[in-house]
Amino acid sequence: MSDSDFLSKLISDYPQFSFKSGKKFKFRPKKTIFYVSKSPNFKPLLLHELSHALLGHFSFETSLERLQIERDAWQKTSELCALYSIPFSEDFFTEELDSYRDWLHKKTLCRVCGLSCIELSSTSLYCPKCQKIYSKISTPSKHHS
Ligand SMILES: [Zn+2]
Ligand SMILES: [Zn+2]
């Protein structure tokens, strides 16, 4: 099945969501799924965003929750891949999760001393060495979300 046929199939199977072409694969609550045409991993990434939508991943507070959400979404993605007979690469999934973990980790490093900070909330970090509270910088992810 071609990528565009697959997209049409999902659109008819999941009329509750709207699928739109975008700059990266992304689920925007509550019902918009963005996809990138001509991506080499179009099908699994599209199913991944669909997983976020189906699981109702509308918000997250901390990096740990975020990572758990990603893990759940990949689990659901593997189920959907089986359902649609799409080959699901365990390696691809592990790499995606690892790069995600790295990205989240870098976001929590103290910008003065480089130490890993404690997350106080979704917007603030505390560095135990500098004994200072920082507001989190929101760095855009290269990664899909
Ligand atoms: Zn520090
Ligand atoms: Zn995700």
mmCIF file of C-alpha atoms and ligand atoms in Angstrom:
data_model
loop_
_atom_site.group_PDB
_atom_site.id
_atom_site.type_symbol
_atom_site.label_atom_id
_atom_site.label_comp_id
_atom_site.label_asym_id
_atom_site.label_seq_id
_atom_site.Cartn_x
_atom_site.Cartn_y
_atom_site.Cartn_z
ATOM 1 C CA MET A 1 0.000 0.000 0.000
ATOM 2 C CA SER A 2 1.378 3.421 -0.922
ATOM 3 C CA ASP A 3 1.772 6.101 1.735
ATOM 4 C CA SER A 4 -1.072 8.152 0.297
ATOM 5 C CA ASP A 5 -3.405 5.137 0.139
ATOM 6 C CA PHE A 6 -2.501 4.377 3.713
ATOM 7 C CA LEU A 7 -3.275 7.945 4.728
ATOM 8 C CA SER A 8 -6.680 7.726 2.995
ATOM 9 C CA LYS A 9 -7.380 4.504 4.839
ATOM 10 C CA LEU A 10 -6.608 6.077 8.225
ATOM 11 C CA ILE A 11 -8.717 9.116 7.383
ATOM 12 C CA SER A 12 -11.713 6.860 6.723
ATOM 13 C CA ASP A 13 -11.012 4.601 9.730
ATOM 14 C CA TYR A 14 -10.612 7.521 12.139
ATOM 15 C CA PRO A 15 -13.041 10.228 11.057
ATOM 16 C CA GLN A 16 -12.871 11.760 14.549
ATOM 17 C CA PHE A 17 -9.354 13.091 13.847
ATOM 18 C CA SER A 18 -8.188 15.499 11.196
ATOM 19 C CA PHE A 19 -5.000 14.732 9.286
ATOM 20 C CA LYS A 20 -2.960 17.628 7.949
ATOM 21 C CA SER A 21 0.304 18.022 6.116
ATOM 22 C CA GLY A 22 2.916 19.772 8.265
ATOM 23 C CA LYS A 23 6.619 20.344 8.924
ATOM 24 C CA LYS A 24 6.903 17.417 11.298
ATOM 25 C CA PHE A 25 4.934 14.520 12.663
ATOM 26 C CA LYS A 26 2.958 15.919 15.527
ATOM 27 C CA PHE A 27 -0.269 15.420 17.376
ATOM 28 C CA ARG A 28 -1.958 18.633 18.381
ATOM 29 C CA PRO A 29 -4.765 18.125 20.885
ATOM 30 C CA LYS A 30 -7.453 17.534 20.661
ATOM 31 C CA LYS A 31 -7.815 16.076 17.225
ATOM 32 C CA THR A 32 -5.241 17.237 14.693
ATOM 33 C CA ILE A 33 -2.521 14.942 13.416
ATOM 34 C CA PHE A 34 0.244 16.495 11.330
ATOM 35 C CA TYR A 35 2.297 14.391 8.951
ATOM 36 C CA VAL A 36 5.256 14.911 6.654
ATOM 37 C CA SER A 37 4.781 13.577 3.147
ATOM 38 C CA LYS A 38 7.683 11.594 1.686
ATOM 39 C CA SER A 39 9.093 10.647 5.074
ATOM 40 C CA PRO A 40 10.953 7.326 4.859
ATOM 41 C CA ASN A 41 9.085 6.140 7.949
ATOM 42 C CA PHE A 42 5.776 7.625 7.003
ATOM 43 C CA LYS A 43 3.552 4.750 8.122
ATOM 44 C CA PRO A 44 4.983 3.989 11.568
ATOM 45 C CA LEU A 45 5.362 7.698 12.401
ATOM 46 C CA LEU A 46 1.808 8.417 11.312
ATOM 47 C CA LEU A 47 0.564 5.523 13.452
ATOM 48 C CA HIS A 48 2.651 6.864 16.304
ATOM 49 C CA GLU A 49 0.883 10.222 16.195
ATOM 50 C CA LEU A 50 -2.426 8.421 15.870
ATOM 51 C CA SER A 51 -1.494 6.508 19.026
ATOM 52 C CA HIS A 52 -1.036 9.756 20.951
ATOM 53 C CA ALA A 53 -4.458 10.851 19.718
ATOM 54 C CA LEU A 54 -6.158 7.553 20.593
ATOM 55 C CA LEU A 55 -4.547 7.441 24.030
ATOM 56 C CA GLY A 56 -5.709 10.992 24.746
ATOM 57 C CA HIS A 57 -2.249 12.439 25.332
ATOM 58 C CA PHE A 58 -3.389 16.006 25.740
ATOM 59 C CA SER A 59 -0.961 17.249 28.318
ATOM 60 C CA PHE A 60 2.125 16.311 30.275
ATOM 61 C CA GLU A 61 3.878 17.938 33.184
ATOM 62 C CA THR A 62 7.388 16.645 33.694
ATOM 63 C CA SER A 63 10.008 14.984 31.527
ATOM 64 C CA LEU A 64 9.391 11.683 33.252
ATOM 65 C CA GLU A 65 5.713 11.798 32.399
ATOM 66 C CA ARG A 66 6.642 12.820 28.902
ATOM 67 C CA LEU A 67 8.910 9.821 28.530
ATOM 68 C CA GLN A 68 6.241 7.480 29.848
ATOM 69 C CA ILE A 69 3.784 8.959 27.382
ATOM 70 C CA GLU A 70 6.230 8.322 24.535
ATOM 71 C CA ARG A 71 6.753 4.755 25.693
ATOM 72 C CA ASP A 72 2.990 4.139 25.845
ATOM 73 C CA ALA A 73 2.530 5.673 22.423
ATOM 74 C CA TRP A 74 5.203 3.402 20.901
ATOM 75 C CA GLN A 75 3.575 0.393 22.520
ATOM 76 C CA LYS A 76 0.277 1.381 20.931
ATOM 77 C CA THR A 77 2.089 2.025 17.635
ATOM 78 C CA SER A 78 3.335 -1.560 17.563
ATOM 79 C CA GLU A 79 -0.258 -2.788 18.060
ATOM 80 C CA LEU A 80 -1.517 -0.560 15.244
ATOM 81 C CA CYS A 81 1.326 -1.674 12.963
ATOM 82 C CA ALA A 82 0.260 -5.286 13.538
ATOM 83 C CA LEU A 83 -3.350 -4.360 12.815
ATOM 84 C CA TYR A 84 -2.439 -2.720 9.497
ATOM 85 C CA SER A 85 0.276 -5.243 8.621
ATOM 86 C CA ILE A 86 2.990 -2.586 8.672
ATOM 87 C CA PRO A 87 6.471 -3.858 9.499
ATOM 88 C CA PHE A 88 7.421 -2.490 12.900
ATOM 89 C CA SER A 89 11.098 -2.169 13.631
ATOM 90 C CA GLU A 90 11.987 -2.598 17.265
ATOM 91 C CA ASP A 91 15.314 -0.840 16.549
ATOM 92 C CA PHE A 92 13.632 2.186 15.061
ATOM 93 C CA PHE A 93 11.404 2.446 18.094
ATOM 94 C CA THR A 94 14.336 2.107 20.507
ATOM 95 C CA GLU A 95 16.330 4.764 18.649
ATOM 96 C CA GLU A 96 13.418 7.169 18.656
ATOM 97 C CA LEU A 97 12.929 6.679 22.365
ATOM 98 C CA ASP A 98 16.659 7.059 23.085
ATOM 99 C CA SER A 99 16.952 10.278 21.113
ATOM 100 C CA TYR A 100 13.888 11.510 22.908
ATOM 101 C CA ARG A 101 15.398 10.667 26.266
ATOM 102 C CA ASP A 102 18.627 12.513 25.358
ATOM 103 C CA TRP A 103 16.694 15.551 24.257
ATOM 104 C CA LEU A 104 14.675 15.597 27.481
ATOM 105 C CA HIS A 105 17.837 15.118 29.514
ATOM 106 C CA LYS A 106 19.632 18.036 27.837
ATOM 107 C CA LYS A 107 16.696 20.247 28.618
ATOM 108 C CA THR A 108 17.164 19.662 32.340
ATOM 109 C CA LEU A 109 20.865 20.532 32.493
ATOM 110 C CA CYS A 110 21.848 23.627 34.463
ATOM 111 C CA ARG A 111 22.840 26.343 32.022
ATOM 112 C CA VAL A 112 25.557 27.584 34.422
ATOM 113 C CA CYS A 113 27.275 24.463 35.739
ATOM 114 C CA GLY A 114 25.887 21.765 33.455
ATOM 115 C CA LEU A 115 24.637 19.558 36.264
ATOM 116 C CA SER A 116 21.362 17.727 35.964
ATOM 117 C CA CYS A 117 18.681 19.779 37.676
ATOM 118 C CA ILE A 118 15.631 18.722 39.630
ATOM 119 C CA GLU A 119 12.333 19.387 37.919
ATOM 120 C CA LEU A 120 10.113 21.365 40.233
ATOM 121 C CA SER A 121 7.288 21.721 37.796
ATOM 122 C CA SER A 122 6.606 21.787 34.094
ATOM 123 C CA THR A 123 8.223 25.216 33.904
ATOM 124 C CA SER A 124 10.955 25.334 36.533
ATOM 125 C CA LEU A 125 14.179 23.587 37.425
ATOM 126 C CA TYR A 126 16.303 23.646 40.548
ATOM 127 C CA CYS A 127 20.075 23.228 40.382
ATOM 128 C CA PRO A 128 21.324 21.693 43.666
ATOM 129 C CA LYS A 129 24.875 22.904 43.036
ATOM 130 C CA CYS A 130 24.121 26.527 42.136
ATOM 131 C CA GLN A 131 21.154 26.472 44.518
ATOM 132 C CA LYS A 132 19.115 28.407 42.030
ATOM 133 C CA ILE A 133 15.761 28.003 40.404
ATOM 134 C CA TYR A 134 15.644 28.402 36.653
ATOM 135 C CA SER A 135 12.734 28.559 34.347
ATOM 136 C CA LYS A 136 12.899 25.894 31.691
ATOM 137 C CA ILE A 137 13.914 26.977 28.246
ATOM 138 C CA SER A 138 11.715 25.483 25.637
ATOM 139 C CA THR A 139 14.030 24.220 22.951
ATOM 140 C CA PRO A 140 12.218 23.069 19.871
ATOM 141 C CA SER A 141 12.505 19.341 19.332
ATOM 142 C CA LYS A 142 14.058 18.026 16.140
ATOM 143 C CA HIS A 143 12.149 14.991 17.058
ATOM 144 C CA HIS A 144 8.544 14.411 16.241
ATOM 145 C CA SER A 145 6.292 14.647 19.261
HETATM 146 ZN ZN ZN B 1 24.046 24.726 38.324
HETATM 147 ZN ZN ZN B 2 5.474 10.638 20.350
#
